[in-house]
């Protein structure tokens, strides 16, 4: 069986909540929900927020490279600020095609590949409505998964996850985060023979 890594880009929830004007513990609850969804599949969950500095593109490129060098046959990069339907993740895991998930605002929330993507990440207009298009143009052949809304503001939060706006006990999501494997300080294990 081929091993799959799902690399979750989930930064410091408290810092991002403050930057985006979200209620405290909102992103923590969202990260916990994503963690449960990912862990319900036979995949390895890796956390990318500890990767070395650089641009977002540098971090994504490093995440893909580290995972493939670590022996994974399929690598899925996933944004930590979305409400992910289980069916979308299942499609990303089971497909043998390159998949990309566009965001409503022009970004992307998911990129699944069986080999490191050949993308000049420095040519991507990050944090603009052109980011998805820049990446899609460079990918060549790919399949789309459904468009989702990422959570960049309280208005986005109200639209995509009203159940998460209520408070969630802090200890609950901190325990979930302790279970992540970091690409920065952990050797990736090779897939079974």
Short mmCIF file of C-alpha atoms in Angstrom, two decimals:
data_model
loop_
_atom_site.label_atom_id
_atom_site.label_comp_id
_atom_site.label_asym_id
_atom_site.label_seq_id
_atom_site.Cartn_x
_atom_site.Cartn_y
_atom_site.Cartn_z
CA UNK A 1 0.00 0.00 0.00
CA UNK A 2 1.35 3.40 -0.90
CA UNK A 3 1.92 5.79 1.99
CA UNK A 4 0.30 9.20 1.92
CA UNK A 5 1.25 12.29 3.89
CA UNK A 6 -1.18 15.10 4.56
CA UNK A 7 0.77 18.24 5.43
CA UNK A 8 -1.42 20.67 7.32
CA UNK A 9 -0.38 24.32 7.17
CA UNK A 10 -1.80 25.49 10.48
CA UNK A 11 0.08 28.36 12.04
CA UNK A 12 -0.24 29.82 15.52
CA UNK A 13 -4.01 29.90 16.00
CA UNK A 14 -4.01 32.77 18.51
CA UNK A 15 -1.84 34.98 16.33
CA UNK A 16 -3.92 34.27 13.20
CA UNK A 17 -7.17 34.85 15.08
CA UNK A 18 -5.94 38.28 16.14
CA UNK A 19 -4.73 39.13 12.62
CA UNK A 20 -7.98 38.02 11.00
CA UNK A 21 -10.31 39.48 13.65
CA UNK A 22 -11.64 36.05 14.66
CA UNK A 23 -12.93 35.09 18.06
CA UNK A 24 -10.48 33.37 20.37
CA UNK A 25 -10.29 29.59 19.94
CA UNK A 26 -12.05 29.66 16.54
CA UNK A 27 -9.03 28.45 14.54
CA UNK A 28 -8.10 26.02 17.30
CA UNK A 29 -11.51 24.40 16.93
CA UNK A 30 -11.16 24.42 13.16
CA UNK A 31 -7.71 22.80 13.40
CA UNK A 32 -9.13 20.16 15.73
CA UNK A 33 -11.91 19.37 13.25
CA UNK A 34 -9.39 19.08 10.40
CA UNK A 35 -7.19 16.84 12.54
CA UNK A 36 -10.07 14.47 13.27
CA UNK A 37 -11.00 14.32 9.59
CA UNK A 38 -7.43 13.61 8.47
CA UNK A 39 -6.82 11.03 11.20
CA UNK A 40 -9.93 9.12 10.14
CA UNK A 41 -7.94 7.98 7.07
CA UNK A 42 -4.88 5.72 6.87
CA UNK A 43 -2.45 8.59 6.24
CA UNK A 44 0.33 10.31 8.13
CA UNK A 45 -0.50 13.79 9.38
CA UNK A 46 2.40 16.24 9.33
CA UNK A 47 2.34 19.80 10.61
CA UNK A 48 4.12 22.38 8.48
CA UNK A 49 4.09 25.43 10.75
CA UNK A 50 7.59 24.67 12.08
CA UNK A 51 9.30 24.72 8.70
CA UNK A 52 12.26 27.04 8.26
CA UNK A 53 11.63 30.66 7.36
CA UNK A 54 11.08 32.06 3.92
CA UNK A 55 8.03 32.79 1.85
CA UNK A 56 4.88 30.70 1.85
CA UNK A 57 6.04 29.29 -1.48
CA UNK A 58 9.39 28.31 0.04
CA UNK A 59 7.58 26.53 2.87
CA UNK A 60 5.28 24.65 0.50
CA UNK A 61 8.19 23.61 -1.70
CA UNK A 62 10.15 22.45 1.37
CA UNK A 63 7.14 20.51 2.66
CA UNK A 64 6.72 18.63 -0.62
CA UNK A 65 10.47 17.94 -0.92
CA UNK A 66 10.78 16.69 2.68
CA UNK A 67 7.82 14.36 2.38
CA UNK A 68 8.87 12.83 -0.93
CA UNK A 69 12.46 12.39 0.28
CA UNK A 70 10.93 10.72 3.34
CA UNK A 71 9.45 8.02 1.10
CA UNK A 72 5.84 9.10 0.69
CA UNK A 73 4.20 8.15 -2.60
CA UNK A 74 1.47 10.81 -2.35
CA UNK A 75 1.67 14.17 -0.63
CA UNK A 76 -1.26 16.47 0.08
CA UNK A 77 -0.67 20.05 1.19
CA UNK A 78 -3.71 21.40 3.01
CA UNK A 79 -4.58 24.85 4.34
CA UNK A 80 -5.55 25.00 8.00
CA UNK A 81 -8.24 27.66 7.61
CA UNK A 82 -10.97 25.72 5.79
CA UNK A 83 -13.90 23.49 6.64
CA UNK A 84 -12.93 20.40 4.66
CA UNK A 85 -15.58 17.93 3.53
CA UNK A 86 -14.46 14.36 4.17
CA UNK A 87 -15.26 13.44 0.55
CA UNK A 88 -12.75 15.98 -0.77
CA UNK A 89 -9.94 14.55 1.34
CA UNK A 90 -10.91 11.02 0.35
CA UNK A 91 -10.72 12.01 -3.33
CA UNK A 92 -7.30 13.61 -2.79
CA UNK A 93 -5.99 10.48 -1.08
CA UNK A 94 -7.38 7.94 -3.56
CA UNK A 95 -6.68 9.77 -6.82
CA UNK A 96 -3.52 9.17 -8.79
CA UNK A 97 -3.84 12.55 -10.49
CA UNK A 98 -2.57 15.93 -9.39
CA UNK A 99 -5.48 17.67 -7.67
CA UNK A 100 -5.89 21.29 -6.68
CA UNK A 101 -8.63 22.90 -4.63
CA UNK A 102 -9.39 26.54 -5.40
CA UNK A 103 -10.59 29.03 -2.80
CA UNK A 104 -13.39 31.50 -3.44
CA UNK A 105 -10.93 34.39 -3.01
CA UNK A 106 -8.53 33.15 -5.72
CA UNK A 107 -6.13 31.17 -3.56
CA UNK A 108 -5.96 27.41 -3.08
CA UNK A 109 -6.54 25.16 -0.09
CA UNK A 110 -5.32 21.78 -1.33
CA UNK A 111 -2.62 20.47 -3.65
CA UNK A 112 -2.20 16.69 -3.95
CA UNK A 113 0.63 15.16 -6.00
CA UNK A 114 2.45 11.88 -6.60
CA UNK A 115 5.73 13.73 -7.30
CA UNK A 116 7.07 17.14 -6.34
CA UNK A 117 5.17 19.72 -8.41
CA UNK A 118 7.24 21.76 -10.85
CA UNK A 119 6.17 25.19 -9.73
CA UNK A 120 8.18 28.38 -9.52
CA UNK A 121 6.69 29.42 -6.19
CA UNK A 122 8.37 32.83 -6.47
CA UNK A 123 6.23 33.56 -9.56
CA UNK A 124 3.00 33.08 -7.57
CA UNK A 125 1.16 36.29 -6.67
CA UNK A 126 0.48 35.26 -3.08
CA UNK A 127 -2.39 36.84 -1.17
CA UNK A 128 -4.05 38.05 -4.36
CA UNK A 129 -6.90 36.71 -6.45
CA UNK A 130 -4.32 35.40 -8.96
CA UNK A 131 -2.55 32.82 -6.76
CA UNK A 132 -4.66 29.84 -7.87
CA UNK A 133 -4.33 30.81 -11.54
CA UNK A 134 -0.56 31.21 -11.25
CA UNK A 135 -0.23 27.72 -9.78
CA UNK A 136 -2.74 26.08 -12.13
CA UNK A 137 -0.95 27.51 -15.17
CA UNK A 138 2.35 26.01 -14.03
CA UNK A 139 0.89 22.62 -13.10
CA UNK A 140 -0.22 21.77 -16.60
CA UNK A 141 -2.45 18.72 -16.17
CA UNK A 142 -4.53 18.53 -13.02
CA UNK A 143 -8.03 17.89 -11.75
CA UNK A 144 -10.08 20.25 -9.63
CA UNK A 145 -11.75 19.45 -6.36
CA UNK A 146 -14.66 21.64 -5.23
CA UNK A 147 -14.05 25.32 -4.55
CA UNK A 148 -14.15 26.22 -0.84
CA UNK A 149 -14.03 29.41 1.19
CA UNK A 150 -11.00 29.84 3.42
CA UNK A 151 -11.41 31.78 6.65
CA UNK A 152 -9.69 35.14 6.34
CA UNK A 153 -12.20 37.21 8.32
CA UNK A 154 -15.09 37.01 10.76
CA UNK A 155 -17.47 37.23 7.79
CA UNK A 156 -15.85 34.14 6.25
CA UNK A 157 -16.13 32.38 9.61
CA UNK A 158 -19.83 33.15 9.84
CA UNK A 159 -20.39 31.77 6.34
CA UNK A 160 -18.46 28.52 6.58
CA UNK A 161 -18.46 27.43 10.17
CA UNK A 162 -21.09 29.00 12.39
CA UNK A 163 -20.85 26.05 14.77
CA UNK A 164 -17.19 26.89 15.41
CA UNK A 165 -17.84 30.49 16.38
CA UNK A 166 -18.96 29.42 19.83
CA UNK A 167 -16.16 28.84 22.29
CA UNK A 168 -14.35 25.51 22.40
CA UNK A 169 -12.43 24.46 25.49
CA UNK A 170 -8.81 25.43 24.90
CA UNK A 171 -7.35 22.21 26.29
CA UNK A 172 -9.26 20.19 23.71
CA UNK A 173 -7.51 21.61 20.66
CA UNK A 174 -4.14 21.90 22.38
CA UNK A 175 -4.23 18.15 23.02
CA UNK A 176 -5.08 17.52 19.36
CA UNK A 177 -2.11 19.66 18.25
CA UNK A 178 0.31 17.71 20.42
CA UNK A 179 -0.36 14.66 18.23
CA UNK A 180 1.06 16.25 15.05
CA UNK A 181 4.37 15.23 13.59
CA UNK A 182 6.50 18.20 12.64
CA UNK A 183 8.53 18.13 9.45
CA UNK A 184 11.08 20.35 11.17
CA UNK A 185 12.12 18.17 14.08
CA UNK A 186 11.13 14.65 13.11
CA UNK A 187 12.55 12.25 10.54
CA UNK A 188 9.84 11.08 8.19
CA UNK A 189 9.52 7.34 8.15
CA UNK A 190 9.78 5.35 4.97
CA UNK A 191 6.69 3.56 3.69
CA UNK A 192 6.41 -0.12 4.51
CA UNK A 193 7.96 -2.48 1.96
#
